[in-house]
Amino acid sequence: MAVKRFVHCYRLTKTYKQDFGRFCNLFSTKSDIESRQQFQKWHNGGGIFHQSACIDSTVLIEVGAIVHSKAVLGANVCIGSGTVVGPAVTIGQSTNIGFNVALSNCIIGDSCIIHNGVCIGQDGFGFFVDEHGNMLKKPQLLNARIGNHVEIGANSCIDRGSWRDTVIGDHSKIDNLVQIGHNVAIGKSCMLCGQVGIAGSATIGDYVTLGGRVAVRDHVSIASKVRLAANSCVFKDITEPGDYGGFPAVPIHEWRRQVANQIRSSKKRTS
C-alpha cells in the first residue's frame, strides 16, 4: 500500500513539474532566451560569464560566480564562488575577489584584496521629502573607484556616488564591517579599523588612521596625517595633522584632560 502511494505521488509530482515548465515557457520571450544563451561557462574554474565581457585568459572564475555584460577583468584576477561582477565593472590585474562579493558600478584597481561578503557600488542612502511629506529617493548615478593595492575586509560596504565618485586611494586598508557612504573621498595609505562609519560626502586626506568604531559626520573634511582614537566622533572639520579623540573629537591631550577631570569629579561625588 505504501509503495502504491509513493508511486502515485511521484507521478503527480512529475506531471506537475512538466506542466509548470510548459507554463513558464509561455512567458519566456525570445529576447530572454537569447540573453540566457549569451552566458557561457568559463574554462578556468567553471564560473559563468557574458559573451560581451572582456576577460584575460589567465583569470580564474570559480563555480557559482557570474560575470555580467561588458565587465573587464585583467590578468591573474581571481573571482571566488558566489561573487557577482555586475555590468561594466572593471577589475585590475592580480586582484583577488573573495566569496559572495557583490560588485556593481565600480572600478577596482590592480593588486587589490576584496574579502568575503564585501559590497561595492550599490546605491547610497539619499532621500528627500516632497511637498506631500513622502520620502523620495535621490538619484545615485555615479561610481565607486578603488585604487591600487587596496584591501577591503569582510562584509564592508562602499556606496556609489551621487554628485561625485566615491574614491578609495591607493594602498589604503579597510577592516571588516566598515561602512563608507556615497561621495566619500579617502586618500592614499589610510587605515580604517573595524566598524568605522563614514557618512556621505566626507573628505579624508592621506595617511589617516581611524580607530575602531570611529564615526565621521557627513560633509566634513579631515586633514592628512590625522589619527583618531577608537570610538571618537568627528562633527566638524579637522584641519591640522595630529592625534584626536573623544565625542566630539578634540586634540588628544585635551581629551585626556577631559577624561581625567571626569574621573576626579566622580571620585569627589562618591567620597
mmCIF file of C-alpha atoms in Angstrom:
data_model
loop_
_atom_site.group_PDB
_atom_site.id
_atom_site.type_symbol
_atom_site.label_atom_id
_atom_site.label_comp_id
_atom_site.label_asym_id
_atom_site.label_seq_id
_atom_site.Cartn_x
_atom_site.Cartn_y
_atom_site.Cartn_z
ATOM 1 C CA MET A 1 0.000 0.000 0.000
ATOM 2 C CA ALA A 2 2.785 2.385 0.919
ATOM 3 C CA VAL A 3 4.609 1.598 -2.328
ATOM 4 C CA LYS A 4 1.472 2.337 -4.382
ATOM 5 C CA ARG A 5 1.064 5.697 -2.603
ATOM 6 C CA PHE A 6 4.696 6.595 -3.284
ATOM 7 C CA VAL A 7 4.360 5.759 -6.989
ATOM 8 C CA HIS A 8 1.152 7.771 -7.228
ATOM 9 C CA CYS A 9 2.730 10.818 -5.557
ATOM 10 C CA TYR A 10 5.822 10.538 -7.751
ATOM 11 C CA ARG A 11 3.683 10.537 -10.907
ATOM 12 C CA LEU A 12 1.697 13.545 -9.707
ATOM 13 C CA THR A 13 4.907 15.446 -8.896
ATOM 14 C CA LYS A 14 6.426 14.614 -12.278
ATOM 15 C CA THR A 15 3.278 15.720 -14.101
ATOM 16 C CA TYR A 16 3.173 18.969 -12.083
ATOM 17 C CA LYS A 17 6.805 19.775 -12.941
ATOM 18 C CA GLN A 18 6.179 19.174 -16.635
ATOM 19 C CA ASP A 19 3.037 21.321 -16.650
ATOM 20 C CA PHE A 20 4.775 24.084 -14.678
ATOM 21 C CA GLY A 21 7.679 24.055 -17.128
ATOM 22 C CA ARG A 22 5.321 24.413 -20.083
ATOM 23 C CA PHE A 23 3.533 27.271 -18.282
ATOM 24 C CA CYS A 24 6.814 29.140 -17.681
ATOM 25 C CA ASN A 25 7.856 28.688 -21.288
ATOM 26 C CA LEU A 26 4.736 30.536 -22.409
ATOM 27 C CA PHE A 27 6.119 33.694 -20.763
ATOM 28 C CA SER A 28 9.713 33.290 -21.940
ATOM 29 C CA THR A 29 10.279 35.791 -24.710
ATOM 30 C CA LYS A 30 12.774 35.332 -27.493
ATOM 31 C CA SER A 31 14.993 38.041 -26.016
ATOM 32 C CA ASP A 32 15.027 36.251 -22.629
ATOM 33 C CA ILE A 33 16.161 33.025 -24.263
ATOM 34 C CA GLU A 34 18.825 34.809 -26.315
ATOM 35 C CA SER A 35 20.051 36.641 -23.199
ATOM 36 C CA ARG A 36 20.491 33.358 -21.331
ATOM 37 C CA GLN A 37 22.344 31.871 -24.272
ATOM 38 C CA GLN A 38 24.895 34.724 -24.129
ATOM 39 C CA PHE A 39 26.190 33.401 -20.796
ATOM 40 C CA GLN A 40 28.778 30.653 -21.032
ATOM 41 C CA LYS A 41 30.957 28.559 -18.757
ATOM 42 C CA TRP A 42 34.471 29.921 -18.161
ATOM 43 C CA HIS A 43 37.273 27.466 -18.961
ATOM 44 C CA ASN A 44 39.257 28.160 -15.769
ATOM 45 C CA GLY A 45 37.203 27.467 -12.642
ATOM 46 C CA GLY A 46 33.782 26.747 -14.101
ATOM 47 C CA GLY A 47 32.083 30.086 -13.402
ATOM 48 C CA ILE A 48 29.676 31.842 -15.760
ATOM 49 C CA PHE A 49 30.459 34.869 -17.925
ATOM 50 C CA HIS A 50 28.674 37.003 -20.502
ATOM 51 C CA GLN A 51 29.992 36.908 -24.053
ATOM 52 C CA SER A 52 30.421 40.686 -24.143
ATOM 53 C CA ALA A 53 32.734 40.692 -21.085
ATOM 54 C CA CYS A 54 36.443 41.304 -21.741
ATOM 55 C CA ILE A 55 38.307 38.710 -19.669
ATOM 56 C CA ASP A 56 42.004 37.874 -19.756
ATOM 57 C CA SER A 57 42.725 34.189 -20.369
ATOM 58 C CA THR A 58 44.578 33.896 -17.023
ATOM 59 C CA VAL A 59 41.512 34.849 -14.956
ATOM 60 C CA LEU A 60 40.054 32.303 -12.506
ATOM 61 C CA ILE A 61 36.252 32.390 -12.136
ATOM 62 C CA GLU A 62 35.166 29.785 -9.613
ATOM 63 C CA VAL A 63 31.977 27.720 -9.798
ATOM 64 C CA GLY A 64 28.948 29.771 -8.735
ATOM 65 C CA ALA A 65 30.453 33.133 -9.703
ATOM 66 C CA ILE A 66 28.996 35.175 -12.550
ATOM 67 C CA VAL A 67 30.473 37.973 -14.666
ATOM 68 C CA HIS A 68 27.932 40.195 -16.405
ATOM 69 C CA SER A 69 27.988 42.049 -19.691
ATOM 70 C CA LYS A 70 30.820 44.426 -20.653
ATOM 71 C CA ALA A 71 32.799 43.733 -17.480
ATOM 72 C CA VAL A 72 36.582 43.970 -17.845
ATOM 73 C CA LEU A 73 38.864 41.604 -15.881
ATOM 74 C CA GLY A 74 42.649 41.995 -16.078
ATOM 75 C CA ALA A 75 45.366 39.356 -15.969
ATOM 76 C CA ASN A 76 45.570 36.949 -12.995
ATOM 77 C CA VAL A 77 42.313 38.111 -11.393
ATOM 78 C CA CYS A 78 40.635 35.545 -9.105
ATOM 79 C CA ILE A 79 36.861 35.576 -8.598
ATOM 80 C CA GLY A 80 35.539 33.467 -5.680
ATOM 81 C CA SER A 81 32.407 31.332 -5.668
ATOM 82 C CA GLY A 82 29.131 33.185 -5.241
ATOM 83 C CA THR A 83 30.560 36.514 -6.368
ATOM 84 C CA VAL A 84 28.619 38.697 -8.806
ATOM 85 C CA VAL A 85 30.559 41.067 -11.069
ATOM 86 C CA GLY A 86 27.977 43.486 -12.423
ATOM 87 C CA PRO A 87 27.684 45.043 -15.870
ATOM 88 C CA ALA A 88 30.609 47.273 -16.971
ATOM 89 C CA VAL A 89 32.604 46.673 -13.763
ATOM 90 C CA THR A 90 36.388 46.896 -14.239
ATOM 91 C CA ILE A 91 38.843 44.843 -12.145
ATOM 92 C CA GLY A 92 42.585 45.458 -12.449
ATOM 93 C CA GLN A 93 45.228 42.790 -12.785
ATOM 94 C CA SER A 94 46.246 40.472 -9.926
ATOM 95 C CA THR A 95 43.222 41.430 -7.825
ATOM 96 C CA ASN A 96 41.736 38.720 -5.605
ATOM 97 C CA ILE A 97 37.965 38.761 -5.004
ATOM 98 C CA GLY A 98 36.649 36.505 -2.201
ATOM 99 C CA PHE A 99 33.395 34.575 -1.831
ATOM 100 C CA ASN A 100 29.920 36.157 -2.126
ATOM 101 C CA VAL A 101 31.168 39.599 -3.099
ATOM 102 C CA ALA A 102 28.808 41.972 -4.955
ATOM 103 C CA LEU A 103 30.442 44.447 -7.351
ATOM 104 C CA SER A 104 28.428 46.982 -9.341
ATOM 105 C CA ASN A 105 29.041 50.482 -10.718
ATOM 106 C CA CYS A 106 32.693 50.360 -9.702
ATOM 107 C CA ILE A 107 36.304 50.263 -10.867
ATOM 108 C CA ILE A 108 38.746 48.140 -8.863
ATOM 109 C CA GLY A 109 42.482 48.791 -9.225
ATOM 110 C CA ASP A 110 45.455 46.436 -9.523
ATOM 111 C CA SER A 111 46.637 44.017 -6.818
ATOM 112 C CA CYS A 112 43.666 44.571 -4.506
ATOM 113 C CA ILE A 113 42.246 42.082 -1.995
ATOM 114 C CA ILE A 114 38.470 42.115 -1.561
ATOM 115 C CA HIS A 115 37.402 39.782 1.254
ATOM 116 C CA ASN A 116 34.220 37.728 1.569
ATOM 117 C CA GLY A 117 30.839 39.446 1.597
ATOM 118 C CA VAL A 118 32.021 42.901 0.509
ATOM 119 C CA CYS A 119 29.522 45.065 -1.394
ATOM 120 C CA ILE A 120 30.832 47.865 -3.616
ATOM 121 C CA GLY A 121 28.892 50.233 -5.864
ATOM 122 C CA GLN A 122 25.336 49.914 -4.531
ATOM 123 C CA ASP A 123 23.139 52.982 -4.128
ATOM 124 C CA GLY A 124 23.916 55.344 -1.279
ATOM 125 C CA PHE A 125 21.422 56.309 1.427
ATOM 126 C CA GLY A 126 19.942 59.500 -0.029
ATOM 127 C CA PHE A 127 16.333 60.693 0.213
ATOM 128 C CA PHE A 128 14.344 63.912 0.300
ATOM 129 C CA VAL A 129 10.838 64.811 1.433
ATOM 130 C CA ASP A 130 8.414 66.197 -1.166
ATOM 131 C CA GLU A 131 5.627 68.713 -0.559
ATOM 132 C CA HIS A 132 3.272 65.881 0.449
ATOM 133 C CA GLY A 133 5.634 64.523 3.074
ATOM 134 C CA ASN A 134 6.641 61.475 1.040
ATOM 135 C CA MET A 135 10.186 60.099 1.121
ATOM 136 C CA LEU A 136 11.635 60.141 -2.401
ATOM 137 C CA LYS A 137 14.898 58.557 -3.458
ATOM 138 C CA LYS A 138 17.696 60.807 -4.698
ATOM 139 C CA PRO A 139 19.365 59.586 -7.915
ATOM 140 C CA GLN A 140 22.595 57.664 -7.325
ATOM 141 C CA LEU A 141 24.165 57.543 -10.786
ATOM 142 C CA LEU A 142 27.948 57.655 -10.373
ATOM 143 C CA ASN A 143 30.577 55.059 -9.457
ATOM 144 C CA ALA A 144 32.897 53.849 -6.738
ATOM 145 C CA ARG A 145 36.620 53.880 -7.618
ATOM 146 C CA ILE A 146 39.019 51.699 -5.665
ATOM 147 C CA GLY A 147 42.746 52.414 -6.102
ATOM 148 C CA ASN A 148 45.675 50.023 -6.439
ATOM 149 C CA HIS A 149 46.898 47.763 -3.607
ATOM 150 C CA VAL A 150 43.748 48.371 -1.546
ATOM 151 C CA GLU A 151 42.488 45.728 0.900
ATOM 152 C CA ILE A 152 38.843 45.681 1.985
ATOM 153 C CA GLY A 153 37.743 43.493 4.915
ATOM 154 C CA ALA A 154 34.800 41.116 5.081
ATOM 155 C CA ASN A 155 31.244 42.484 4.925
ATOM 156 C CA SER A 156 32.294 46.088 4.385
ATOM 157 C CA CYS A 157 30.155 48.311 2.151
ATOM 158 C CA ILE A 158 31.187 51.158 -0.149
ATOM 159 C CA ASP A 159 28.349 53.098 -1.800
ATOM 160 C CA ARG A 160 28.459 54.589 -5.290
ATOM 161 C CA GLY A 161 28.477 58.363 -5.729
ATOM 162 C CA SER A 162 25.619 60.735 -6.473
ATOM 163 C CA TRP A 163 27.364 64.064 -7.261
ATOM 164 C CA ARG A 164 30.954 62.737 -7.324
ATOM 165 C CA ASP A 165 32.510 59.282 -7.418
ATOM 166 C CA THR A 166 33.227 57.564 -4.131
ATOM 167 C CA VAL A 167 37.026 57.146 -4.055
ATOM 168 C CA ILE A 168 39.405 54.961 -2.032
ATOM 169 C CA GLY A 169 43.065 55.940 -2.534
ATOM 170 C CA ASP A 170 45.995 53.661 -3.346
ATOM 171 C CA HIS A 171 47.410 51.415 -0.591
ATOM 172 C CA SER A 172 44.536 52.110 1.808
ATOM 173 C CA LYS A 173 43.465 49.283 4.141
ATOM 174 C CA ILE A 174 39.894 48.798 5.351
ATOM 175 C CA ASP A 175 38.952 46.381 8.148
ATOM 176 C CA ASN A 176 35.797 44.248 8.456
ATOM 177 C CA LEU A 177 32.322 45.766 8.837
ATOM 178 C CA VAL A 178 33.175 49.261 7.659
ATOM 179 C CA GLN A 179 30.523 51.497 6.067
ATOM 180 C CA ILE A 180 31.609 54.172 3.570
ATOM 181 C CA GLY A 181 28.795 56.395 2.322
ATOM 182 C CA HIS A 182 28.245 57.905 -1.098
ATOM 183 C CA ASN A 183 30.597 60.636 -2.404
ATOM 184 C CA VAL A 184 33.231 59.928 0.247
ATOM 185 C CA ALA A 185 36.820 60.617 -0.876
ATOM 186 C CA ILE A 186 39.587 58.805 1.030
ATOM 187 C CA GLY A 187 43.250 59.493 0.265
ATOM 188 C CA LYS A 188 46.182 57.128 -0.094
ATOM 189 C CA SER A 189 47.637 54.859 2.599
ATOM 190 C CA CYS A 190 44.749 55.324 5.032
ATOM 191 C CA MET A 191 43.798 52.717 7.638
ATOM 192 C CA LEU A 192 40.180 52.210 8.742
ATOM 193 C CA CYS A 193 39.650 49.803 11.639
ATOM 194 C CA GLY A 194 36.583 47.663 12.278
ATOM 195 C CA GLN A 195 33.083 49.173 12.467
ATOM 196 C CA VAL A 196 34.158 52.609 11.270
ATOM 197 C CA GLY A 197 31.276 54.554 9.746
ATOM 198 C CA ILE A 198 31.846 57.444 7.323
ATOM 199 C CA ALA A 199 28.779 59.422 6.291
ATOM 200 C CA GLY A 200 28.222 60.757 2.793
ATOM 201 C CA SER A 201 30.424 63.390 1.121
ATOM 202 C CA ALA A 202 33.147 63.335 3.782
ATOM 203 C CA THR A 203 36.705 64.017 2.585
ATOM 204 C CA ILE A 204 39.675 62.306 4.224
ATOM 205 C CA GLY A 205 43.297 63.095 3.407
ATOM 206 C CA ASP A 206 46.333 60.832 3.055
ATOM 207 C CA TYR A 207 47.865 58.663 5.818
ATOM 208 C CA VAL A 208 44.817 58.974 8.060
ATOM 209 C CA THR A 209 44.122 56.285 10.693
ATOM 210 C CA LEU A 210 40.639 55.781 12.137
ATOM 211 C CA GLY A 211 40.444 53.542 15.222
ATOM 212 C CA GLY A 212 37.653 51.049 15.801
ATOM 213 C CA ARG A 213 34.083 52.391 15.705
ATOM 214 C CA VAL A 214 35.097 55.925 14.758
ATOM 215 C CA ALA A 215 32.168 57.878 13.288
ATOM 216 C CA VAL A 216 32.628 60.683 10.755
ATOM 217 C CA ARG A 217 29.789 63.104 10.046
ATOM 218 C CA ASP A 218 28.672 63.943 6.521
ATOM 219 C CA HIS A 219 30.378 66.744 4.546
ATOM 220 C CA VAL A 220 33.321 67.147 6.968
ATOM 221 C CA SER A 221 36.991 67.176 5.967
ATOM 222 C CA ILE A 222 39.876 65.518 7.794
ATOM 223 C CA ALA A 223 43.425 66.674 7.008
ATOM 224 C CA SER A 224 46.235 64.298 6.075
ATOM 225 C CA LYS A 225 48.238 62.526 8.833
ATOM 226 C CA VAL A 226 45.423 62.596 11.375
ATOM 227 C CA ARG A 227 44.930 59.714 13.832
ATOM 228 C CA LEU A 228 41.631 59.242 15.645
ATOM 229 C CA ALA A 229 41.278 57.141 18.800
ATOM 230 C CA ALA A 230 38.673 54.371 18.934
ATOM 231 C CA ASN A 231 35.030 55.411 19.489
ATOM 232 C CA SER A 232 35.735 59.024 18.525
ATOM 233 C CA CYS A 233 33.148 61.045 16.639
ATOM 234 C CA VAL A 234 34.069 63.773 14.145
ATOM 235 C CA PHE A 235 31.439 66.549 13.949
ATOM 236 C CA LYS A 236 33.481 69.312 12.302
ATOM 237 C CA ASP A 237 36.500 69.717 10.050
ATOM 238 C CA ILE A 238 39.939 68.701 11.343
ATOM 239 C CA THR A 239 42.442 70.964 9.626
ATOM 240 C CA GLU A 240 45.710 70.137 11.436
ATOM 241 C CA PRO A 241 47.632 66.843 11.487
ATOM 242 C CA GLY A 242 47.876 65.091 14.847
ATOM 243 C CA ASP A 243 46.130 62.744 17.247
ATOM 244 C CA TYR A 244 42.496 63.289 18.234
ATOM 245 C CA GLY A 245 39.921 61.537 20.382
ATOM 246 C CA GLY A 246 36.608 61.907 22.172
ATOM 247 C CA PHE A 247 32.987 62.748 21.496
ATOM 248 C CA PRO A 248 33.193 65.181 19.789
ATOM 249 C CA ALA A 249 36.786 64.649 18.675
ATOM 250 C CA VAL A 250 39.317 67.122 20.083
ATOM 251 C CA PRO A 251 43.138 67.101 20.211
ATOM 252 C CA ILE A 252 44.270 64.044 22.165
ATOM 253 C CA HIS A 253 45.877 65.956 25.089
ATOM 254 C CA GLU A 254 42.632 67.913 25.585
ATOM 255 C CA TRP A 255 40.601 64.711 25.501
ATOM 256 C CA ARG A 256 42.877 63.131 28.118
ATOM 257 C CA ARG A 257 42.389 66.149 30.392
ATOM 258 C CA GLN A 258 38.617 65.829 29.974
ATOM 259 C CA VAL A 259 38.762 62.162 30.961
ATOM 260 C CA ALA A 260 40.991 62.913 33.959
ATOM 261 C CA ASN A 261 38.646 65.697 35.144
ATOM 262 C CA GLN A 262 35.641 63.377 34.853
ATOM 263 C CA ILE A 263 37.390 60.728 36.921
ATOM 264 C CA ARG A 264 38.347 63.271 39.626
ATOM 265 C CA SER A 265 34.800 64.675 39.693
ATOM 266 C CA SER A 266 33.244 61.250 40.054
ATOM 267 C CA LYS A 267 35.615 60.386 42.923
ATOM 268 C CA LYS A 268 34.683 63.598 44.745
ATOM 269 C CA ARG A 269 30.979 62.852 44.395
ATOM 270 C CA THR A 270 31.350 59.346 45.801
ATOM 271 C CA SER A 271 33.603 60.387 48.727
#
